[in-house]
């Protein structure tokens, strides 16, 4: 079975400061990893994905994430945040499991930016 | 191109009633998934459909059912509504794959239907 743990439910950060949102996963099979962002009253939007290859992946809006297989982590980072980054961020894993693909989401991290 | 569209955007129902939620995927996408997002939590997988066939089912009771139509649109039905069914219901589409191996394809989400059960 797969599971996703987002270690921080809320992360307050000052504008233009760096931020890291943490994600750990467990799975008995190989997985693909995603980060999604959800703005208020909207659905989820893909930020970035790791499928294979370079462990450092870059996404939209200046975000990047690093896949660490030994630590089973996929932390999301941004060197300088903006007010517009205020949103909920979800880490997700996808795998072929029990004859069907399934995507499991973490519980989310609320990023709040202080001016 | 239009994104994933869901209707209605908001819905208020009474306990015991039945509800039908609708979803139109992105043009060309053959796979549709449904998720339930309770306030303060991540989306929970309910169903996945591809080419009108159920490909996956999450840990939800039989009161939840879905179907996909030949034009790839989908409906989610919930019978005998409970207060705990109050949530944002999200539909997501992806290209899909006949072999079901498209699990590396990102999901494209609609803005959801906010269901309130009183």
PDB file of C-alpha atoms in Angstrom:
ATOM      1  CA  UNK A   1       0.000   0.000   0.000  1.00  0.00           C
ATOM      2  CA  UNK A   2       1.034   3.584  -0.510  1.00  0.00           C
ATOM      3  CA  UNK A   3       0.900   6.466   1.921  1.00  0.00           C
ATOM      4  CA  UNK A   4       1.927  10.099   1.868  1.00  0.00           C
ATOM      5  CA  UNK A   5       2.838  12.206   4.878  1.00  0.00           C
ATOM      6  CA  UNK A   6       3.082  15.964   4.779  1.00  0.00           C
ATOM      7  CA  UNK A   7       4.846  16.825   7.956  1.00  0.00           C
ATOM      8  CA  UNK A   8       3.605  20.387   8.344  1.00  0.00           C
ATOM      9  CA  UNK A   9      -0.062  21.315   8.231  1.00  0.00           C
ATOM     10  CA  UNK A  10       0.735  25.034   8.145  1.00  0.00           C
ATOM     11  CA  UNK A  11       3.838  26.977   7.182  1.00  0.00           C
ATOM     12  CA  UNK A  12       3.943  30.757   7.753  1.00  0.00           C
ATOM     13  CA  UNK A  13       6.690  32.574   5.860  1.00  0.00           C
ATOM     14  CA  UNK A  14       7.620  36.188   5.269  1.00  0.00           C
ATOM     15  CA  UNK A  15       7.453  37.492   1.711  1.00  0.00           C
ATOM     16  CA  UNK A  16      10.689  37.002  -0.263  1.00  0.00           C
ATOM     17  CA  UNK A  17      11.923  34.398   2.240  1.00  0.00           C
ATOM     18  CA  UNK A  18      12.729  30.828   1.141  1.00  0.00           C
ATOM     19  CA  UNK A  19      10.356  27.996   1.941  1.00  0.00           C
ATOM     20  CA  UNK A  20      10.439  24.211   2.088  1.00  0.00           C
ATOM     21  CA  UNK A  21       7.329  22.043   2.283  1.00  0.00           C
ATOM     22  CA  UNK A  22       8.101  18.521   3.365  1.00  0.00           C
ATOM     23  CA  UNK A  23       6.689  15.304   1.964  1.00  0.00           C
ATOM     24  CA  UNK A  24       7.539  11.700   2.793  1.00  0.00           C
ATOM     25  CA  UNK A  25       6.009   8.650   1.201  1.00  0.00           C
ATOM     26  CA  UNK A  26       5.957   4.902   1.563  1.00  0.00           C
ATOM     27  CA  UNK A  27       5.186   2.344  -1.088  1.00  0.00           C
ATOM     28  CA  UNK A  28       5.867  -1.297  -1.810  1.00  0.00           C
ATOM     29  CA  UNK A  29       6.172  -0.564  -5.543  1.00  0.00           C
ATOM     30  CA  UNK A  30       7.811   2.087  -7.676  1.00  0.00           C
ATOM     31  CA  UNK A  31       5.951   5.373  -7.617  1.00  0.00           C
ATOM     32  CA  UNK A  32       5.648   8.603  -9.481  1.00  0.00           C
ATOM     33  CA  UNK A  33       5.545  11.784  -7.419  1.00  0.00           C
ATOM     34  CA  UNK A  34       3.620  15.014  -7.845  1.00  0.00           C
ATOM     35  CA  UNK A  35       3.025  18.327  -6.142  1.00  0.00           C
ATOM     36  CA  UNK A  36      -0.295  20.076  -6.668  1.00  0.00           C
ATOM     37  CA  UNK A  37      -1.407  23.541  -5.538  1.00  0.00           C
ATOM     38  CA  UNK A  38      -4.962  24.506  -4.596  1.00  0.00           C
ATOM     39  CA  UNK A  39      -5.981  28.160  -4.484  1.00  0.00           C
ATOM     40  CA  UNK A  40      -9.125  29.098  -2.525  1.00  0.00           C
ATOM     41  CA  UNK A  41     -12.351  27.815  -4.072  1.00  0.00           C
ATOM     42  CA  UNK A  42     -10.545  26.088  -6.921  1.00  0.00           C
ATOM     43  CA  UNK A  43      -9.499  22.618  -7.937  1.00  0.00           C
ATOM     44  CA  UNK A  44      -5.932  21.358  -7.834  1.00  0.00           C
ATOM     45  CA  UNK A  45      -3.303  22.465 -10.314  1.00  0.00           C
ATOM     46  CA  UNK A  46      -0.126  20.547 -11.114  1.00  0.00           C
ATOM     47  CA  UNK A  47       3.059  22.270  -9.910  1.00  0.00           C
ATOM     48  CA  UNK A  48       5.600  19.632 -10.892  1.00  0.00           C
ATOM     49  CA  UNK A  49       6.161  15.919 -11.246  1.00  0.00           C
ATOM     50  CA  UNK A  50       8.931  13.374 -10.879  1.00  0.00           C
ATOM     51  CA  UNK A  51       8.759  10.391 -13.197  1.00  0.00           C
ATOM     52  CA  UNK A  52      12.403   9.399 -13.664  1.00  0.00           C
ATOM     53  CA  UNK A  53      15.814  10.849 -14.440  1.00  0.00           C
ATOM     54  CA  UNK A  54      17.223  13.879 -12.652  1.00  0.00           C
ATOM     55  CA  UNK A  55      16.154  13.934  -9.029  1.00  0.00           C
ATOM     56  CA  UNK A  56      15.768  17.720  -9.063  1.00  0.00           C
ATOM     57  CA  UNK A  57      12.650  18.758 -10.909  1.00  0.00           C
ATOM     58  CA  UNK A  58      11.518  22.264 -11.693  1.00  0.00           C
ATOM     59  CA  UNK A  59       7.909  23.315 -11.892  1.00  0.00           C
ATOM     60  CA  UNK A  60       5.792  26.351 -12.475  1.00  0.00           C
ATOM     61  CA  UNK A  61       5.918  29.586 -10.475  1.00  0.00           C
ATOM     62  CA  UNK A  62       9.568  29.082  -9.502  1.00  0.00           C
ATOM     63  CA  UNK A  63       8.997  25.934  -7.439  1.00  0.00           C
ATOM     64  CA  UNK A  64      11.310  22.931  -7.476  1.00  0.00           C
ATOM     65  CA  UNK A  65      11.419  19.604  -5.683  1.00  0.00           C
ATOM     66  CA  UNK A  66      14.048  16.990  -5.014  1.00  0.00           C
ATOM     67  CA  UNK A  67      13.391  13.270  -5.035  1.00  0.00           C
ATOM     68  CA  UNK A  68      15.392  11.374  -2.437  1.00  0.00           C
ATOM     69  CA  UNK A  69      14.881   7.646  -2.797  1.00  0.00           C
ATOM     70  CA  UNK A  70      16.871   6.626   0.264  1.00  0.00           C
ATOM     71  CA  UNK A  71      14.875   8.960   2.501  1.00  0.00           C
ATOM     72  CA  UNK A  72      11.646   8.410   0.563  1.00  0.00           C
ATOM     73  CA  UNK A  73      11.121  12.149   0.431  1.00  0.00           C
ATOM     74  CA  UNK A  74      10.009  14.662  -2.164  1.00  0.00           C
ATOM     75  CA  UNK A  75      10.317  18.094  -0.561  1.00  0.00           C
ATOM     76  CA  UNK A  76       9.081  21.205  -2.339  1.00  0.00           C
ATOM     77  CA  UNK A  77      11.153  24.393  -2.287  1.00  0.00           C
ATOM     78  CA  UNK A  78      11.073  27.963  -3.479  1.00  0.00           C
ATOM     79  CA  UNK A  79      13.966  30.379  -2.920  1.00  0.00           C
ATOM     80  CA  UNK A  80      11.780  33.492  -2.583  1.00  0.00           C
ATOM     81  CA  UNK A  81       8.032  33.413  -2.014  1.00  0.00           C
ATOM     82  CA  UNK A  82       5.437  35.944  -3.082  1.00  0.00           C
ATOM     83  CA  UNK A  83       2.066  36.850  -1.633  1.00  0.00           C
ATOM     84  CA  UNK A  84       0.436  35.091  -4.581  1.00  0.00           C
ATOM     85  CA  UNK A  85       1.928  31.769  -3.412  1.00  0.00           C
ATOM     86  CA  UNK A  86      -0.554  31.701  -0.546  1.00  0.00           C
ATOM     87  CA  UNK A  87      -2.407  28.422  -1.102  1.00  0.00           C
ATOM     88  CA  UNK A  88      -2.688  24.797  -0.009  1.00  0.00           C
ATOM     89  CA  UNK A  89      -0.057  22.434  -1.361  1.00  0.00           C
ATOM     90  CA  UNK A  90      -0.555  18.703  -1.788  1.00  0.00           C
ATOM     91  CA  UNK A  91       2.032  16.024  -2.334  1.00  0.00           C
ATOM     92  CA  UNK A  92       0.801  12.936  -4.195  1.00  0.00           C
ATOM     93  CA  UNK A  93       2.126   9.536  -5.228  1.00  0.00           C
ATOM     94  CA  UNK A  94       0.895   7.411  -8.087  1.00  0.00           C
ATOM     95  CA  UNK A  95       1.512   3.747  -8.710  1.00  0.00           C
ATOM     96  CA  UNK A  96       0.148   0.707 -10.433  1.00  0.00           C
ATOM     97  CA  UNK A  97      -1.364  -1.267  -7.602  1.00  0.00           C
ATOM     98  CA  UNK A  98      -3.878  -4.100  -7.515  1.00  0.00           C
ATOM     99  CA  UNK A  99      -4.496  -3.989 -11.291  1.00  0.00           C
ATOM    100  CA  UNK A 100      -5.358  -0.306 -11.257  1.00  0.00           C
ATOM    101  CA  UNK A 101      -3.554   2.959 -11.029  1.00  0.00           C
ATOM    102  CA  UNK A 102      -4.231   5.009  -7.964  1.00  0.00           C
ATOM    103  CA  UNK A 103      -3.120   8.426  -6.827  1.00  0.00           C
ATOM    104  CA  UNK A 104      -2.832   9.041  -3.106  1.00  0.00           C
ATOM    105  CA  UNK A 105      -2.689  12.574  -1.747  1.00  0.00           C
ATOM    106  CA  UNK A 106      -1.174  13.873   1.444  1.00  0.00           C
ATOM    107  CA  UNK A 107      -3.239  15.897   3.877  1.00  0.00           C
ATOM    108  CA  UNK A 108      -1.887  19.189   2.586  1.00  0.00           C
ATOM    109  CA  UNK A 109       0.268  22.072   3.805  1.00  0.00           C
ATOM    110  CA  UNK A 110      -1.210  25.530   4.046  1.00  0.00           C
ATOM    111  CA  UNK A 111       1.366  28.123   3.021  1.00  0.00           C
ATOM    112  CA  UNK A 112       0.656  31.588   4.336  1.00  0.00           C
ATOM    113  CA  UNK A 113       2.821  34.509   3.282  1.00  0.00           C
ATOM    114  CA  UNK A 114       3.275  37.481   5.582  1.00  0.00           C
ATOM    115  CA  UNK A 115       4.141  40.865   4.032  1.00  0.00           C
TER     116      UNK A 115
ATOM    117  CA  UNK B   1      -9.301  24.406 -24.920  1.00  0.00           C
ATOM    118  CA  UNK B   2     -11.803  24.201 -22.103  1.00  0.00           C
ATOM    119  CA  UNK B   3     -10.613  22.630 -18.890  1.00  0.00           C
ATOM    120  CA  UNK B   4     -12.474  20.095 -16.789  1.00  0.00           C
ATOM    121  CA  UNK B   5     -15.948  21.391 -16.053  1.00  0.00           C
ATOM    122  CA  UNK B   6     -18.134  20.305 -13.163  1.00  0.00           C
ATOM    123  CA  UNK B   7     -21.744  21.024 -12.364  1.00  0.00           C
ATOM    124  CA  UNK B   8     -23.325  22.212 -10.241  1.00  0.00           C
ATOM    125  CA  UNK B   9     -20.778  24.336  -8.374  1.00  0.00           C
ATOM    126  CA  UNK B  10     -22.727  24.250  -5.131  1.00  0.00           C
ATOM    127  CA  UNK B  11     -25.455  21.980  -3.832  1.00  0.00           C
ATOM    128  CA  UNK B  12     -27.421  21.730  -0.607  1.00  0.00           C
ATOM    129  CA  UNK B  13     -29.204  18.486   0.188  1.00  0.00           C
ATOM    130  CA  UNK B  14     -30.968  16.937   3.159  1.00  0.00           C
ATOM    131  CA  UNK B  15     -29.959  13.711   4.866  1.00  0.00           C
ATOM    132  CA  UNK B  16     -31.353  10.676   3.088  1.00  0.00           C
ATOM    133  CA  UNK B  17     -31.614  12.372  -0.289  1.00  0.00           C
ATOM    134  CA  UNK B  18     -29.759  11.391  -3.426  1.00  0.00           C
ATOM    135  CA  UNK B  19     -27.418  13.566  -5.481  1.00  0.00           C
ATOM    136  CA  UNK B  20     -25.871  13.429  -8.962  1.00  0.00           C
ATOM    137  CA  UNK B  21     -22.717  15.350  -9.811  1.00  0.00           C
ATOM    138  CA  UNK B  22     -21.522  15.850 -13.365  1.00  0.00           C
ATOM    139  CA  UNK B  23     -18.134  16.191 -14.996  1.00  0.00           C
ATOM    140  CA  UNK B  24     -16.902  16.911 -18.513  1.00  0.00           C
ATOM    141  CA  UNK B  25     -13.240  16.071 -19.122  1.00  0.00           C
ATOM    142  CA  UNK B  26     -10.738  17.931 -21.239  1.00  0.00           C
ATOM    143  CA  UNK B  27     -11.210  17.168 -24.909  1.00  0.00           C
ATOM    144  CA  UNK B  28      -9.182  14.079 -25.801  1.00  0.00           C
ATOM    145  CA  UNK B  29      -8.992  12.776 -22.251  1.00  0.00           C
ATOM    146  CA  UNK B  30     -10.527   9.350 -21.840  1.00  0.00           C
ATOM    147  CA  UNK B  31      -9.981   8.781 -18.125  1.00  0.00           C
ATOM    148  CA  UNK B  32     -12.027  10.420 -15.392  1.00  0.00           C
ATOM    149  CA  UNK B  33     -11.437  10.141 -11.656  1.00  0.00           C
ATOM    150  CA  UNK B  34     -13.523  11.332  -8.748  1.00  0.00           C
ATOM    151  CA  UNK B  35     -12.176  12.560  -5.422  1.00  0.00           C
ATOM    152  CA  UNK B  36     -13.785  13.648  -2.172  1.00  0.00           C
ATOM    153  CA  UNK B  37     -12.090  16.468  -0.282  1.00  0.00           C
ATOM    154  CA  UNK B  38     -13.309  17.044   3.228  1.00  0.00           C
ATOM    155  CA  UNK B  39     -12.432  20.414   4.728  1.00  0.00           C
ATOM    156  CA  UNK B  40      -8.850  20.461   5.939  1.00  0.00           C
ATOM    157  CA  UNK B  41      -7.867  17.195   4.272  1.00  0.00           C
ATOM    158  CA  UNK B  42      -6.367  16.018   1.026  1.00  0.00           C
ATOM    159  CA  UNK B  43      -8.494  14.561  -1.757  1.00  0.00           C
ATOM    160  CA  UNK B  44      -9.569  10.959  -1.216  1.00  0.00           C
ATOM    161  CA  UNK B  45      -9.859   8.688  -4.244  1.00  0.00           C
ATOM    162  CA  UNK B  46     -13.393   7.457  -4.990  1.00  0.00           C
ATOM    163  CA  UNK B  47     -13.432   6.091  -8.557  1.00  0.00           C
ATOM    164  CA  UNK B  48     -11.525   5.991 -11.790  1.00  0.00           C
ATOM    165  CA  UNK B  49     -13.171   5.285 -15.160  1.00  0.00           C
ATOM    166  CA  UNK B  50     -11.634   4.677 -18.548  1.00  0.00           C
ATOM    167  CA  UNK B  51     -13.597   4.035 -21.713  1.00  0.00           C
ATOM    168  CA  UNK B  52     -16.791   3.593 -19.666  1.00  0.00           C
ATOM    169  CA  UNK B  53     -15.243   0.889 -17.496  1.00  0.00           C
ATOM    170  CA  UNK B  54     -14.408   1.181 -13.816  1.00  0.00           C
ATOM    171  CA  UNK B  55     -10.655   0.974 -13.356  1.00  0.00           C
ATOM    172  CA  UNK B  56     -10.364   1.636  -9.666  1.00  0.00           C
ATOM    173  CA  UNK B  57     -12.441   2.134  -6.565  1.00  0.00           C
ATOM    174  CA  UNK B  58     -11.476   3.678  -3.235  1.00  0.00           C
ATOM    175  CA  UNK B  59     -12.727   2.809   0.241  1.00  0.00           C
ATOM    176  CA  UNK B  60     -16.183   4.277  -0.085  1.00  0.00           C
ATOM    177  CA  UNK B  61     -19.531   2.584   0.681  1.00  0.00           C
ATOM    178  CA  UNK B  62     -21.829   1.238  -2.003  1.00  0.00           C
ATOM    179  CA  UNK B  63     -23.944   4.380  -1.658  1.00  0.00           C
ATOM    180  CA  UNK B  64     -21.374   5.919  -3.995  1.00  0.00           C
ATOM    181  CA  UNK B  65     -21.575   4.966  -7.663  1.00  0.00           C
ATOM    182  CA  UNK B  66     -20.421   6.436 -10.930  1.00  0.00           C
ATOM    183  CA  UNK B  67     -20.544   5.933 -14.632  1.00  0.00           C
ATOM    184  CA  UNK B  68     -18.842   7.234 -17.743  1.00  0.00           C
ATOM    185  CA  UNK B  69     -20.602   7.974 -20.987  1.00  0.00           C
ATOM    186  CA  UNK B  70     -19.465   7.411 -24.610  1.00  0.00           C
ATOM    187  CA  UNK B  71     -18.416  11.079 -24.829  1.00  0.00           C
ATOM    188  CA  UNK B  72     -16.201  10.440 -21.750  1.00  0.00           C
ATOM    189  CA  UNK B  73     -18.224  12.673 -19.452  1.00  0.00           C
ATOM    190  CA  UNK B  74     -19.050  11.196 -16.085  1.00  0.00           C
ATOM    191  CA  UNK B  75     -21.573  11.262 -13.277  1.00  0.00           C
ATOM    192  CA  UNK B  76     -21.068  10.546  -9.600  1.00  0.00           C
ATOM    193  CA  UNK B  77     -24.136   9.445  -7.653  1.00  0.00           C
ATOM    194  CA  UNK B  78     -24.470   9.353  -3.916  1.00  0.00           C
ATOM    195  CA  UNK B  79     -27.539   7.770  -2.323  1.00  0.00           C
ATOM    196  CA  UNK B  80     -28.924   8.068   1.206  1.00  0.00           C
ATOM    197  CA  UNK B  81     -26.841  11.128   1.984  1.00  0.00           C
ATOM    198  CA  UNK B  82     -25.240  11.464   5.402  1.00  0.00           C
ATOM    199  CA  UNK B  83     -23.956  14.603   7.107  1.00  0.00           C
ATOM    200  CA  UNK B  84     -20.457  13.217   6.670  1.00  0.00           C
ATOM    201  CA  UNK B  85     -20.823  13.318   2.899  1.00  0.00           C
ATOM    202  CA  UNK B  86     -20.517  17.098   3.025  1.00  0.00           C
ATOM    203  CA  UNK B  87     -17.366  17.869   1.060  1.00  0.00           C
ATOM    204  CA  UNK B  88     -15.868  19.259  -2.107  1.00  0.00           C
ATOM    205  CA  UNK B  89     -16.169  16.650  -4.856  1.00  0.00           C
ATOM    206  CA  UNK B  90     -13.454  16.936  -7.433  1.00  0.00           C
ATOM    207  CA  UNK B  91     -13.379  15.456 -10.888  1.00  0.00           C
ATOM    208  CA  UNK B  92     -10.077  14.986 -12.688  1.00  0.00           C
ATOM    209  CA  UNK B  93      -9.306  13.861 -16.197  1.00  0.00           C
ATOM    210  CA  UNK B  94      -6.209  12.430 -17.813  1.00  0.00           C
ATOM    211  CA  UNK B  95      -5.311  10.992 -21.190  1.00  0.00           C
ATOM    212  CA  UNK B  96      -5.778   7.446 -20.015  1.00  0.00           C
ATOM    213  CA  UNK B  97      -4.237   4.301 -21.412  1.00  0.00           C
ATOM    214  CA  UNK B  98      -5.799   1.087 -22.627  1.00  0.00           C
ATOM    215  CA  UNK B  99      -3.414  -0.931 -20.518  1.00  0.00           C
ATOM    216  CA  UNK B 100      -4.125   1.221 -17.509  1.00  0.00           C
ATOM    217  CA  UNK B 101      -0.500   2.215 -17.221  1.00  0.00           C
ATOM    218  CA  UNK B 102      -1.063   5.935 -17.403  1.00  0.00           C
ATOM    219  CA  UNK B 103      -0.336   6.441 -13.762  1.00  0.00           C
ATOM    220  CA  UNK B 104       2.501   8.771 -14.706  1.00  0.00           C
ATOM    221  CA  UNK B 105       0.043  11.170 -16.328  1.00  0.00           C
ATOM    222  CA  UNK B 106      -0.831  14.206 -14.234  1.00  0.00           C
ATOM    223  CA  UNK B 107      -4.438  14.832 -13.380  1.00  0.00           C
ATOM    224  CA  UNK B 108      -6.311  17.897 -14.569  1.00  0.00           C
ATOM    225  CA  UNK B 109      -8.865  18.949 -11.997  1.00  0.00           C
ATOM    226  CA  UNK B 110     -12.124  20.816 -12.228  1.00  0.00           C
ATOM    227  CA  UNK B 111     -13.056  23.408  -9.617  1.00  0.00           C
ATOM    228  CA  UNK B 112     -15.296  20.928  -7.846  1.00  0.00           C
ATOM    229  CA  UNK B 113     -18.844  20.718  -6.562  1.00  0.00           C
ATOM    230  CA  UNK B 114     -19.348  21.844  -2.982  1.00  0.00           C
ATOM    231  CA  UNK B 115     -21.953  19.527  -1.442  1.00  0.00           C
ATOM    232  CA  UNK B 116     -23.534  20.460   1.861  1.00  0.00           C
ATOM    233  CA  UNK B 117     -25.773  17.921   3.594  1.00  0.00           C
ATOM    234  CA  UNK B 118     -28.056  19.278   6.308  1.00  0.00           C
TER     235      UNK B 118
END
